Short mmCIF file of C-alpha atoms and ligand atoms in Angstrom, two decimals:
data_model
loop_
_atom_site.label_atom_id
_atom_site.label_comp_id
_atom_site.label_asym_id
_atom_site.label_seq_id
_atom_site.Cartn_x
_atom_site.Cartn_y
_atom_site.Cartn_z
CA UNK A 1 0.04 0.01 0.02
CA UNK A 2 2.79 2.47 0.92
CA UNK A 3 6.49 1.92 0.27
CA UNK A 4 9.14 4.24 1.57
CA UNK A 5 12.59 3.73 0.08
CA UNK A 6 15.96 5.06 0.94
CA UNK A 7 14.75 8.53 2.07
CA UNK A 8 17.52 10.99 2.81
CA UNK A 9 17.00 14.46 4.28
CA UNK A 10 19.68 16.84 5.43
CA UNK A 11 19.13 20.13 7.05
CA UNK A 12 22.42 22.08 6.77
CA UNK A 13 24.66 19.92 8.91
CA UNK A 14 22.03 17.89 10.46
CA UNK A 15 21.24 14.60 8.83
CA UNK A 16 17.57 14.12 9.74
CA UNK A 17 17.02 10.98 7.66
CA UNK A 18 19.91 8.88 6.36
CA UNK A 19 18.21 6.43 3.89
CA UNK A 20 15.18 5.03 5.74
CA UNK A 21 12.97 2.37 4.16
CA UNK A 22 9.83 0.67 5.35
CA UNK A 23 6.46 -0.18 4.08
CA UNK A 24 2.92 -0.59 5.37
CA UNK A 25 0.48 -2.99 3.96
CA UNK A 26 -3.26 -2.72 3.54
CA UNK A 27 -5.13 -2.55 6.73
CA UNK A 28 -2.06 -2.39 8.81
CA UNK A 29 -1.30 -0.08 11.67
CA UNK A 30 2.42 0.78 11.71
CA UNK A 31 3.91 2.84 14.56
CA UNK A 32 6.96 4.87 13.76
CA UNK A 33 8.73 4.93 17.20
CA UNK A 34 11.69 7.02 18.21
CA UNK A 35 12.92 9.59 20.71
CA UNK A 36 12.44 13.34 20.00
CA UNK A 37 14.68 14.35 17.20
CA UNK A 38 14.86 10.97 15.63
CA UNK A 39 13.39 12.08 12.30
CA UNK A 40 9.72 10.93 12.64
CA UNK A 41 8.11 14.25 11.68
CA UNK A 42 10.61 14.79 8.82
CA UNK A 43 9.63 11.21 7.42
CA UNK A 44 5.91 11.98 7.90
CA UNK A 45 6.14 15.40 6.14
CA UNK A 46 7.83 13.84 3.21
CA UNK A 47 5.36 10.82 3.02
CA UNK A 48 2.44 13.41 2.96
CA UNK A 49 4.14 15.52 0.43
CA UNK A 50 4.65 18.59 2.64
CA UNK A 51 8.46 18.39 2.39
CA UNK A 52 10.59 17.12 -0.35
CA UNK A 53 13.41 14.62 0.36
CA UNK A 54 17.00 14.92 -0.91
CA UNK A 55 16.76 11.32 -2.41
CA UNK A 56 14.60 8.29 -2.12
CA UNK A 57 11.03 7.52 -3.08
CA UNK A 58 7.58 7.26 -1.66
CA UNK A 59 5.12 5.03 -3.52
CA UNK A 60 1.50 4.97 -2.46
CA UNK A 61 -0.83 2.41 -4.00
CA UNK A 62 1.52 2.31 -7.04
CA UNK A 63 1.74 6.14 -7.45
CA UNK A 64 5.27 7.73 -6.92
CA UNK A 65 4.82 10.98 -4.79
CA UNK A 66 7.25 13.18 -6.92
CA UNK A 67 5.60 12.04 -10.23
CA UNK A 68 2.00 12.30 -9.08
CA UNK A 69 1.88 14.59 -5.96
CA UNK A 70 -1.73 15.51 -6.34
CA UNK A 71 -2.80 11.99 -6.75
CA UNK A 72 -0.91 10.75 -3.79
CA UNK A 73 -2.36 13.47 -1.72
CA UNK A 74 -5.91 12.31 -2.35
CA UNK A 75 -4.88 8.83 -1.19
CA UNK A 76 -3.52 10.17 2.17
CA UNK A 77 -5.37 11.66 5.21
CA UNK A 78 -2.82 13.50 7.37
CA UNK A 79 -3.24 14.62 10.98
CA UNK A 80 -0.23 16.84 11.84
CA UNK A 81 1.00 16.99 15.60
CA UNK A 82 -0.88 20.39 15.82
CA UNK A 83 -4.01 20.02 13.63
CA UNK A 84 -4.67 23.10 11.55
CA UNK A 85 -8.14 23.81 12.93
CA UNK A 86 -9.85 27.12 12.44
CA UNK A 87 -11.09 27.85 15.96
CA UNK A 88 -13.65 30.49 14.88
CA UNK A 89 -15.65 27.88 12.86
CA UNK A 90 -18.09 25.45 14.13
CA UNK A 91 -17.36 21.75 13.57
CA UNK A 92 -19.87 21.54 10.83
CA UNK A 93 -18.45 24.64 8.96
CA UNK A 94 -14.93 23.26 9.40
CA UNK A 95 -15.91 19.81 7.87
CA UNK A 96 -17.69 21.63 4.93
CA UNK A 97 -14.48 23.72 4.48
CA UNK A 98 -12.28 20.66 4.48
CA UNK A 99 -14.65 18.89 2.07
CA UNK A 100 -14.49 21.86 -0.34
CA UNK A 101 -10.69 22.20 0.07
CA UNK A 102 -10.13 18.61 -0.74
CA UNK A 103 -12.55 18.85 -3.67
CA UNK A 104 -14.18 15.74 -2.38
CA UNK A 105 -16.41 13.95 -4.86
CA UNK A 106 -18.34 11.67 -2.37
CA UNK A 107 -21.95 12.74 -1.65
CA UNK A 108 -21.53 15.51 0.90
CA UNK A 109 -24.16 14.86 3.52
CA UNK A 110 -23.88 11.09 3.91
CA UNK A 111 -20.06 11.09 3.79
CA UNK A 112 -19.73 13.86 6.44
CA UNK A 113 -22.49 12.26 8.52
CA UNK A 114 -20.62 8.93 8.54
CA UNK A 115 -17.39 10.59 9.51
CA UNK A 116 -19.17 12.27 12.39
CA UNK A 117 -20.49 9.02 13.45
CA UNK A 118 -17.09 7.17 13.26
CA UNK A 119 -15.38 9.99 15.07
CA UNK A 120 -18.31 10.56 17.62
CA UNK A 121 -18.45 14.19 16.82
CA UNK A 122 -22.19 14.38 16.11
CA UNK A 123 -23.01 16.06 19.38
CA UNK A 124 -20.52 18.93 18.83
CA UNK A 125 -21.37 19.75 15.23
CA UNK A 126 -22.76 23.17 16.05
CA UNK A 127 -20.08 24.17 18.63
CA UNK A 128 -17.24 26.49 17.98
CA UNK A 129 -14.02 24.64 17.69
CA UNK A 130 -12.55 27.25 20.05
CA UNK A 131 -14.77 26.03 22.79
CA UNK A 132 -14.12 22.17 22.38
CA UNK A 133 -11.88 20.08 24.73
CA UNK A 134 -8.51 19.02 23.52
CA UNK A 135 -9.91 15.46 23.02
CA UNK A 136 -12.80 16.74 20.94
CA UNK A 137 -10.40 18.84 18.90
CA UNK A 138 -8.41 15.90 18.14
CA UNK A 139 -11.32 13.95 16.99
CA UNK A 140 -12.30 16.83 14.79
CA UNK A 141 -8.76 16.89 13.36
CA UNK A 142 -9.10 13.01 12.68
CA UNK A 143 -12.51 13.74 11.08
CA UNK A 144 -10.88 16.20 8.76
CA UNK A 145 -8.23 13.56 7.81
CA UNK A 146 -11.11 11.13 6.92
CA UNK A 147 -12.67 13.48 4.37
CA UNK A 148 -12.44 11.85 0.89
CA UNK A 149 -12.17 8.39 2.50
CA UNK A 150 -8.24 8.13 1.95
CA UNK A 151 -6.75 4.74 1.92
CA UNK A 152 -3.94 5.71 4.14
CA UNK A 153 -4.04 7.70 7.33
CA UNK A 154 -1.08 9.34 8.86
CA UNK A 155 -1.05 10.55 12.36
CA UNK A 156 1.77 12.44 13.94
CA UNK A 157 1.86 11.96 17.76
CA UNK A 158 -1.86 11.62 17.93
CA UNK A 159 -2.25 11.43 21.67
CA UNK A 160 0.20 14.19 22.81
CA UNK A 161 -1.33 16.61 25.38
CA UNK A 162 -4.49 14.51 25.84
CA UNK A 163 -5.54 13.30 29.36
CA UNK A 164 -5.65 9.52 30.11
CA UNK A 165 -9.34 9.02 29.21
CA UNK A 166 -9.03 10.95 25.96
CA UNK A 167 -5.89 8.93 25.11
CA UNK A 168 -7.79 5.60 25.49
CA UNK A 169 -10.61 7.00 23.30
CA UNK A 170 -8.29 8.20 20.68
CA UNK A 171 -6.33 4.84 20.57
CA UNK A 172 -9.66 3.01 20.29
CA UNK A 173 -10.71 5.10 17.41
CA UNK A 174 -7.39 4.63 15.63
CA UNK A 175 -7.71 0.87 16.00
CA UNK A 176 -11.24 1.08 14.51
CA UNK A 177 -9.93 3.10 11.62
CA UNK A 178 -7.19 0.54 11.11
CA UNK A 179 -9.93 -1.97 9.99
CA UNK A 180 -10.57 -0.01 6.93
CA UNK A 181 -7.46 2.08 6.30
CA UNK A 182 -3.72 1.60 6.45
CA UNK A 183 -2.44 3.71 9.36
CA UNK A 184 0.99 5.07 10.05
CA UNK A 185 1.39 6.85 13.38
CA UNK A 186 4.44 8.44 14.94
CA UNK A 187 5.06 8.40 18.71
CA UNK A 188 7.74 8.57 21.18
CA UNK A 189 5.47 6.58 23.64
CA UNK A 190 6.18 2.83 23.87
CA UNK A 191 2.89 1.89 25.41
CA UNK A 192 1.18 3.55 22.45
CA UNK A 193 2.59 1.30 19.87
CA UNK A 194 2.06 -1.76 22.14
CA UNK A 195 -1.60 -0.79 22.54
CA UNK A 196 -2.30 0.24 18.93
CA UNK A 197 0.15 -1.03 16.29
CA UNK A 198 0.55 -4.36 14.44
CA UNK A 199 4.11 -3.39 13.62
CA UNK A 200 6.77 -1.16 15.01
CA UNK A 201 9.54 0.63 13.02
CA UNK A 202 11.95 2.01 15.52
CA UNK A 203 13.79 5.07 14.20
CA UNK A 204 16.82 6.67 15.85
CA UNK A 205 19.05 9.44 14.51
CA UNK A 206 17.66 9.20 11.15
CA UNK A 207 18.04 5.43 10.85
CA UNK A 208 15.75 2.47 11.23
CA UNK A 209 17.01 0.26 13.81
CA UNK A 210 14.23 -2.31 14.04
CA UNK A 211 11.23 -3.15 12.00
CA UNK A 212 9.22 -5.95 13.50
CA UNK A 213 5.75 -7.17 14.46
CA UNK A 214 4.83 -5.74 17.68
CA UNK A 215 4.65 -8.92 19.52
CA UNK A 216 8.09 -10.05 18.15
CA UNK A 217 10.14 -6.96 18.88
CA UNK A 218 11.45 -7.89 22.33
CA UNK A 219 12.20 -11.52 21.54
CA UNK A 220 13.80 -10.75 18.17
CA UNK A 221 15.80 -7.69 19.25
CA UNK A 222 16.92 -9.50 22.43
CA UNK A 223 19.07 -12.08 20.76
CA UNK A 224 21.24 -12.57 23.76
CA UNK A 225 19.82 -14.54 26.51
CA UNK A 226 19.49 -13.34 30.08
CA UNK A 227 19.11 -15.23 33.27
CA UNK A 228 18.33 -14.04 36.73
CA UNK A 229 20.25 -16.03 39.30
CA UNK A 230 20.20 -15.93 43.10
CA UNK A 231 23.70 -16.56 44.58
CA UNK A 232 25.17 -16.38 48.11
CA UNK A 233 28.58 -14.92 48.61
CA UNK A 234 30.50 -11.59 48.45
CA UNK A 235 29.09 -9.62 45.45
CA UNK A 236 32.37 -8.38 44.07
CA UNK A 237 33.82 -11.78 43.93
CA UNK A 238 30.79 -13.51 42.63
CA UNK A 239 30.48 -10.88 39.88
CA UNK A 240 34.18 -11.44 38.99
CA UNK A 241 33.62 -15.20 38.86
CA UNK A 242 30.51 -14.84 36.71
CA UNK A 243 32.19 -12.40 34.22
CA UNK A 244 35.11 -14.84 33.83
CA UNK A 245 32.88 -17.64 32.53
CA UNK A 246 33.40 -18.34 28.81
CA UNK A 247 30.11 -17.34 26.96
CA UNK A 248 28.90 -14.87 29.60
CA UNK A 249 28.82 -11.40 27.94
CA UNK A 250 27.79 -9.42 31.04
CA UNK A 251 26.77 -9.79 34.62
CA UNK A 252 25.43 -7.27 37.09
CA UNK A 253 24.03 -7.27 40.53
CA UNK A 254 20.37 -6.02 40.68
CA UNK A 255 20.32 -4.87 44.24
CA UNK A 256 17.55 -7.40 45.14
CA UNK A 257 18.10 -9.84 47.91
CA UNK A 258 16.54 -13.12 48.78
CA UNK A 259 17.80 -13.98 52.44
CA UNK A 260 21.56 -14.00 52.14
CA UNK A 261 21.61 -14.40 48.33
CA UNK A 262 21.91 -11.39 45.87
CA UNK A 263 20.05 -11.48 42.55
CA UNK A 264 22.39 -11.26 39.50
CA UNK A 265 21.33 -10.69 35.82
CA UNK A 266 23.63 -12.71 33.60
CA UNK A 267 23.71 -12.23 29.91
CA UNK A 268 25.02 -14.90 27.56
CA UNK A 269 26.44 -14.47 24.16
CA UNK A 270 24.15 -15.17 21.19
CA UNK A 271 22.73 -18.62 21.23
CA UNK A 272 24.56 -19.82 24.22
CA UNK A 273 23.07 -21.44 27.32
CA UNK A 274 25.44 -20.84 30.17
CA UNK A 275 23.34 -22.07 33.01
CA UNK A 276 25.49 -25.27 33.65
CA UNK A 277 28.70 -23.18 33.49
CA UNK A 278 27.33 -20.73 36.04
CA UNK A 279 26.33 -23.53 38.35
CA UNK A 280 29.76 -25.17 38.05
CA UNK A 281 31.62 -21.88 38.54
CA UNK A 282 29.65 -21.02 41.60
CA UNK A 283 29.97 -24.63 43.06
CA UNK A 284 33.89 -24.51 42.50
CA UNK A 285 34.00 -21.32 44.59
CA UNK A 286 31.54 -22.53 47.19
CA UNK A 287 29.00 -19.79 46.45
CA UNK A 288 25.66 -21.40 46.91
CA UNK A 289 23.41 -20.98 43.82
CA UNK A 290 19.85 -21.06 45.15
CA UNK A 291 17.92 -20.21 42.02
CA UNK A 292 18.14 -19.39 38.38
CA UNK A 293 15.54 -18.57 35.65
CA UNK A 294 15.42 -16.95 32.24
CA UNK A 295 14.81 -13.26 32.45
CA UNK A 296 12.99 -11.51 29.55
CA UNK A 297 13.62 -8.02 28.40
CA UNK A 298 10.83 -5.55 28.36
CA UNK A 299 10.12 -3.53 25.21
CA UNK A 300 11.19 -0.48 27.10
CA UNK A 301 14.54 -2.08 27.88
CA UNK A 302 14.88 -3.03 24.29
CA UNK A 303 14.14 0.50 23.24
CA UNK A 304 16.64 2.01 25.54
CA UNK A 305 19.33 -0.58 24.50
CA UNK A 306 18.61 0.15 20.83
CA UNK A 307 18.64 3.80 21.03
CA UNK A 308 21.67 4.13 23.39
CA UNK A 309 20.14 4.92 26.69
CA UNK A 310 17.44 7.10 25.05
CA UNK A 311 20.12 9.83 24.94
CA UNK A 312 19.02 12.79 22.79
CA UNK A 313 21.49 14.24 20.31
P1 LIG B 1 11.17 13.92 15.55
O1 LIG B 1 9.80 14.14 14.77
O2 LIG B 1 11.51 12.38 15.67
O3 LIG B 1 11.23 14.60 16.92
P2 LIG B 1 12.31 15.63 13.46
O4 LIG B 1 11.99 14.93 12.05
O5 LIG B 1 11.51 16.85 13.92
O6 LIG B 1 12.42 14.48 14.54
O7 LIG B 1 13.92 16.05 13.43
C1 LIG B 1 14.94 15.29 13.09
C2 LIG B 1 16.16 16.12 13.12
O8 LIG B 1 16.12 17.13 12.12
C3 LIG B 1 16.45 16.88 14.46
O9 LIG B 1 17.86 16.89 14.79
C4 LIG B 1 15.92 18.30 14.16
O10 LIG B 1 16.54 19.20 15.01
C5 LIG B 1 16.38 18.54 12.68
N1 LIG B 1 15.37 19.37 11.98
C6 LIG B 1 14.01 19.12 11.91
N2 LIG B 1 13.46 20.22 11.07
C7 LIG B 1 14.47 21.05 10.94
C8 LIG B 1 14.64 22.27 10.05
N3 LIG B 1 13.40 22.73 9.48
N4 LIG B 1 15.76 22.84 10.00
C9 LIG B 1 16.83 22.31 10.57
N5 LIG B 1 16.81 21.24 11.36
C10 LIG B 1 15.68 20.44 11.38
#
């Protein structure tokens, strides 16, 4: 449905995008996740035709954006981070205005009425946008993006600034829209992609560092195995022993205790199961090992690991 290939964008000395490629299939909700400054807005502005890239291509439903910019714009509904709402209009006036602006050819009344029903904005049709809550304004912004029934919807940070109730509602709305549209949304919030997206594209410093199904990210990215072990003995010496075991790529003490044992996180090199070696090394030093189990990595840890402690540039 949408294919982004080798996009490069440089602002002066800042490389905002250094050759990103990803795609989104029909009916898929893809989350572009990355810390602030990663390049998400730049990518979205290029995909929606508001900014030109230095090189690379964006193809939507078989149409290349630089060859057919007007055609591609009709296929995409875009909700920027700050929706361009005219606050002195009522919702109805605004929707009529967007309908005319987009030169929409679908029958006006039923089309706008269906959008009002999907976005639950019926009850505020005659209210001034200036007087709406942030949650309702966001819904009106989404309603505007839906005019013309575009195949692809692009939402830039759609829940920023909303309260928890409004966030839940907006996410539910996006999921509903995902049944009929391909959705790409950008966010710096991990729980958002987990709650809403089928796939995550993680972007950092203008590069894509992971592109996985949401459920697979933590397992695929975390190729090294980790174990949590409870070991009695002086922590410094236990750590030195653990770190000397061939195949152990890292060991640290978590600070947790279980009676007189400390809890250690032990990371093994790719594909190696070091549990027997850990047991033997502890036994040879007479450090009682009273428990050991695999320890998963949360998506949050994966993200921090991939993006270098979440440091901003
Ligand atoms: P994100 O949306 O992930 O926060 P952006 O796409 O806004 O990231 O920015 C990516 C990088 O490009 C940042 O370093 C930002 O400072 C820089 N940048 C964005 N827009 C401009 C601009 N108009 N001029 C110069 N640098 C910019």
